[in-house]
CSV table of N, CA and C in Angstrom, one decimal:
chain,number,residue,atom,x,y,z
A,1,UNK,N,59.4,4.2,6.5
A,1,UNK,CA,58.5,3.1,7.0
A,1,UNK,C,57.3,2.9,6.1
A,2,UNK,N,56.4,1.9,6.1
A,2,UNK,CA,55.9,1.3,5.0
A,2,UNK,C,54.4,0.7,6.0
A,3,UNK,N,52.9,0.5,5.4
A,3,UNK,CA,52.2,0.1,5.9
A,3,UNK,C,52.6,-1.4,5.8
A,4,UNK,N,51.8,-2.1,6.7
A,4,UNK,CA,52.2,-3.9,6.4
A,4,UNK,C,51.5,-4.2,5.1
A,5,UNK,N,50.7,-3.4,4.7
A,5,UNK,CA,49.6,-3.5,3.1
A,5,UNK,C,50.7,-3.4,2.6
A,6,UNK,N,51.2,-3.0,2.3
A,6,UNK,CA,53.0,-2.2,1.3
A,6,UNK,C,53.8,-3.4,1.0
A,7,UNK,N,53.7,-4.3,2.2
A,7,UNK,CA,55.0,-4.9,1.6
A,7,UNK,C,54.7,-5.9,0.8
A,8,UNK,N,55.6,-7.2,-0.3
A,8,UNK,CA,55.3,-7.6,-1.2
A,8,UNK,C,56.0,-9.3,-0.7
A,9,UNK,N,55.2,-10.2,-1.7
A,9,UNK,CA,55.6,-11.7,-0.8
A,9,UNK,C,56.8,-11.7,-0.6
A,10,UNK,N,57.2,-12.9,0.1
A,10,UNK,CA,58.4,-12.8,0.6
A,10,UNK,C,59.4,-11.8,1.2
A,11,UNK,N,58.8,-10.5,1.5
A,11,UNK,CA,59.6,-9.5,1.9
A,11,UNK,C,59.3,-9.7,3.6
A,12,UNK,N,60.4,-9.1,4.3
A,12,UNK,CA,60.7,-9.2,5.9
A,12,UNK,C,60.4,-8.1,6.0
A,13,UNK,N,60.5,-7.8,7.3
A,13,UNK,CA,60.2,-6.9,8.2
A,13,UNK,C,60.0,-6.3,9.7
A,14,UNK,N,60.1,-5.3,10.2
A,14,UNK,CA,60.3,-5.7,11.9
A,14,UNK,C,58.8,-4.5,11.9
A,15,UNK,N,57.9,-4.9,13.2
A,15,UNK,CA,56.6,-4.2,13.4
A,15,UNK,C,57.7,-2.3,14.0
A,16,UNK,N,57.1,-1.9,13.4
A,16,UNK,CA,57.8,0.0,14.1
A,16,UNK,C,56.4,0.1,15.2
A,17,UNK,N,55.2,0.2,14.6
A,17,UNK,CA,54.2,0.6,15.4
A,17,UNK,C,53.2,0.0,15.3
A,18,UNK,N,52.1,0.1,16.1
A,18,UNK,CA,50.6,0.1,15.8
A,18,UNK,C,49.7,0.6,16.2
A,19,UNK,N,48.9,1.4,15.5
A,19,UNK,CA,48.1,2.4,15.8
A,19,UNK,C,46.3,2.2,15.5
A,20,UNK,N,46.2,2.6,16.4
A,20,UNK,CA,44.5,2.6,16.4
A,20,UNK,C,44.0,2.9,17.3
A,21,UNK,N,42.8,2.5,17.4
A,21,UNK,CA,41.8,2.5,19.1
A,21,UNK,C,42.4,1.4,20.1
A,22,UNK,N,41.7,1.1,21.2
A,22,UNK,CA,42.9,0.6,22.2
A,22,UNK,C,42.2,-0.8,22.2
A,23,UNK,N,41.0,-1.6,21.2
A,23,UNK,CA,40.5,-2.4,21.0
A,23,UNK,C,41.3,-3.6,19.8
A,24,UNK,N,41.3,-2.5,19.2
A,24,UNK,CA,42.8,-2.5,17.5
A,24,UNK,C,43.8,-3.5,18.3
A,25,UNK,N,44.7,-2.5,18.9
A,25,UNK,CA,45.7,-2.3,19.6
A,25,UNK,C,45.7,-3.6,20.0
A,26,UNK,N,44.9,-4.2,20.9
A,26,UNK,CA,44.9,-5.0,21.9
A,26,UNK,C,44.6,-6.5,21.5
A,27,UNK,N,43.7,-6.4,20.3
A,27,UNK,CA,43.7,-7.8,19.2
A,27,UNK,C,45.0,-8.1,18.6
A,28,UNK,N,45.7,-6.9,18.2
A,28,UNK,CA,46.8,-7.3,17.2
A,28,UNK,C,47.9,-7.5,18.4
A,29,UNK,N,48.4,-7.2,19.5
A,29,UNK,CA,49.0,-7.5,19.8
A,29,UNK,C,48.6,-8.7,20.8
A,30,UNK,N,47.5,-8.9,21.3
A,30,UNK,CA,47.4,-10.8,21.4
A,30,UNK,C,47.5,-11.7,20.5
A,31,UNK,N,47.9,-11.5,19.8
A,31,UNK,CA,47.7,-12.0,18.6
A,31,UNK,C,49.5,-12.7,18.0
A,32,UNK,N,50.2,-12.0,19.1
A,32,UNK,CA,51.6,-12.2,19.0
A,32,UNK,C,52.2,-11.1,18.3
A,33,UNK,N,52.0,-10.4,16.9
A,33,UNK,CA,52.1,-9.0,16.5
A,33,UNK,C,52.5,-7.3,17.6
A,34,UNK,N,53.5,-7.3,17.4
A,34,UNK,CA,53.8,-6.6,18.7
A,34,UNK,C,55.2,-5.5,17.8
A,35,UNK,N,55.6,-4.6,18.4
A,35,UNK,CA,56.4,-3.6,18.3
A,35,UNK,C,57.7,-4.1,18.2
A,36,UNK,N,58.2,-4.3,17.2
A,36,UNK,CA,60.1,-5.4,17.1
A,36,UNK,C,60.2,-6.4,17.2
A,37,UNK,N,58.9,-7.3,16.7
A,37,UNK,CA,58.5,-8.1,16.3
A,37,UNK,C,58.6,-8.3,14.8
A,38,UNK,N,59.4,-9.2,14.2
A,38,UNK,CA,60.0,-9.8,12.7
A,38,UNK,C,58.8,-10.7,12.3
A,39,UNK,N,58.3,-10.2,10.6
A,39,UNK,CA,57.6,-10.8,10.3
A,39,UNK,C,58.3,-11.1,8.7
A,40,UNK,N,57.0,-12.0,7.9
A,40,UNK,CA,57.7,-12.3,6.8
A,40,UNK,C,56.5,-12.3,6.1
A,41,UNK,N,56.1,-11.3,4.7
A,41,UNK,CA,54.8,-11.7,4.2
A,41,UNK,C,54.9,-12.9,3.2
A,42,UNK,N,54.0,-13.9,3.3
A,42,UNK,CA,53.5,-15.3,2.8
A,42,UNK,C,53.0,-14.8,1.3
A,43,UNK,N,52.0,-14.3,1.6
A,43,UNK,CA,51.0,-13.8,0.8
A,43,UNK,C,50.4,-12.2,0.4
A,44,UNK,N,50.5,-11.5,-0.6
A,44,UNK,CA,49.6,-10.4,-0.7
A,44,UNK,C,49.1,-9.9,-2.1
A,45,UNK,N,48.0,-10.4,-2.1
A,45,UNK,CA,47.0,-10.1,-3.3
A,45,UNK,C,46.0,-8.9,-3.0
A,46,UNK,N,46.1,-8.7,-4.3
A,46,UNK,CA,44.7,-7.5,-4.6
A,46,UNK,C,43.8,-8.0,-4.1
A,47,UNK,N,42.8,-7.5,-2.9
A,47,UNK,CA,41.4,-7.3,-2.6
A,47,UNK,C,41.6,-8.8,-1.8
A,48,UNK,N,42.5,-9.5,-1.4
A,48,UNK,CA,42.5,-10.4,-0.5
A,48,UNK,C,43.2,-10.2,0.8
A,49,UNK,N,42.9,-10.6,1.9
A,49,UNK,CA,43.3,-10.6,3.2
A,49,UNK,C,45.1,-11.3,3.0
A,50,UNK,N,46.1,-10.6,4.3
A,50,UNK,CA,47.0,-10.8,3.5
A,50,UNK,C,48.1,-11.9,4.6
A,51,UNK,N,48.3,-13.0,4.3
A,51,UNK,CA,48.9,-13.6,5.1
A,51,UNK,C,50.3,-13.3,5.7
A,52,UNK,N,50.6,-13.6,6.5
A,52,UNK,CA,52.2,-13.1,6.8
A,52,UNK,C,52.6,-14.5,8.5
A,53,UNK,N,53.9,-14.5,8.3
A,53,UNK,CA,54.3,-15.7,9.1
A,53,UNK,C,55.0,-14.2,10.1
A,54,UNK,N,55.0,-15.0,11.2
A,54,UNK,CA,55.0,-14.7,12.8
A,54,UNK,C,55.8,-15.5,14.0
A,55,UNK,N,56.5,-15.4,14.3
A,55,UNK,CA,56.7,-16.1,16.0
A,55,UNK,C,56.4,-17.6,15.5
A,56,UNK,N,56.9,-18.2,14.2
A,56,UNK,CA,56.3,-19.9,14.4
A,56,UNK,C,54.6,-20.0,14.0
A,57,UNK,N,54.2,-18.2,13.6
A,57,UNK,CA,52.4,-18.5,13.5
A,57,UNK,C,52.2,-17.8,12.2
A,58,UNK,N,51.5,-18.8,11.4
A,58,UNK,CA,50.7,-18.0,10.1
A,58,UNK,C,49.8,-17.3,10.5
A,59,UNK,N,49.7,-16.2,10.0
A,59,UNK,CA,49.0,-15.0,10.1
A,59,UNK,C,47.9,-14.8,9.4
A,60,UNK,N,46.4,-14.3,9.1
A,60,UNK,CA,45.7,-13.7,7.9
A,60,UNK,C,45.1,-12.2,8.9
A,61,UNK,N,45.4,-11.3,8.3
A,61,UNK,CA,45.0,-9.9,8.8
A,61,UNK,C,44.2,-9.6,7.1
A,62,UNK,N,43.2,-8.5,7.5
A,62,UNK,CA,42.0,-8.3,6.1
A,62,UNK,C,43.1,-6.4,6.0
A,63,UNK,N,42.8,-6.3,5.1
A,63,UNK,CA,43.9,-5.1,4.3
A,63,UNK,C,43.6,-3.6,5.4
A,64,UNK,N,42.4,-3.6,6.0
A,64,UNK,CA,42.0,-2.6,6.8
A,64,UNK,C,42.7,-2.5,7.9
A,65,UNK,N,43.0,-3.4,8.6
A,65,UNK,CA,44.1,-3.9,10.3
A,65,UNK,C,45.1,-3.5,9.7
A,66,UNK,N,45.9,-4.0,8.0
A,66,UNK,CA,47.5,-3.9,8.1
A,66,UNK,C,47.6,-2.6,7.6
A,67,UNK,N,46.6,-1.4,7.9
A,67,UNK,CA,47.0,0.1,7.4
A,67,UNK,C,47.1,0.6,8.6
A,68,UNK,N,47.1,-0.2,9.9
A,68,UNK,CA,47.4,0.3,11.1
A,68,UNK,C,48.3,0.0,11.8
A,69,UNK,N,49.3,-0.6,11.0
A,69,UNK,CA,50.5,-1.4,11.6
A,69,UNK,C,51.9,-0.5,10.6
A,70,UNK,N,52.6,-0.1,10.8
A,70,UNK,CA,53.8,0.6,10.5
A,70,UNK,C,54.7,-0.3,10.6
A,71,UNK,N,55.7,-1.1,9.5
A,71,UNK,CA,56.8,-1.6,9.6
A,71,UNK,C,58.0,-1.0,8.9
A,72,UNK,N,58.9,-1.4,9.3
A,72,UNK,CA,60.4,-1.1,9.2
A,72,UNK,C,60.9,-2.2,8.0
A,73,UNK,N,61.2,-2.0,7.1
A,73,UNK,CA,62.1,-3.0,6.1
A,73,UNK,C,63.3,-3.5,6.6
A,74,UNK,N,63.3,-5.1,6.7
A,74,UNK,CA,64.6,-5.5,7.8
A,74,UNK,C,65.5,-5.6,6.2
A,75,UNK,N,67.0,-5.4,7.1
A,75,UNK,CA,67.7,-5.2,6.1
A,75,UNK,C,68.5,-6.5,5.9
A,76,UNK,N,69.0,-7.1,4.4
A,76,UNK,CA,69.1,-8.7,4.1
A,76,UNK,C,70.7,-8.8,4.1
């Protein structure tokens, strides 16, 4: 498994976990972001916030939130 910071554009993925305080927790998964939930990163640059597509929804998470998200590499 791989932080969501890890992965590189265009790479897939399914959410494994998310971990943090129960405030964390509870933004990222209103948010649509949820546990076996397939994402796709857009965007990921050095020292910028990192976009990623979702459920039909563009995404921007800052590099700090996606070191608390654990994904799975979906296989192509």
């Amino acid at each position: 498994m791989k932080k969501l910071s890890e992965l590189a554009k265009d790479e897939t993925g399914v959410i494994a976990s998310i971990n943090g305080d129960a405030r964390f927790v509870s933004r990222i998964t209103s948010i649509g972001l949820t546990p076996g939930c397939s994402i796709t990163i857009i965007k990921n640059e050095k020292r910028r916030p990192i976009l990623l597509y979702s459920r039909d929804t563009m995404i921007a998470l800052n590099r700090n939130e996606c070191d608390g998200i654990e994904v799975e590499e979906a296989a192509v």
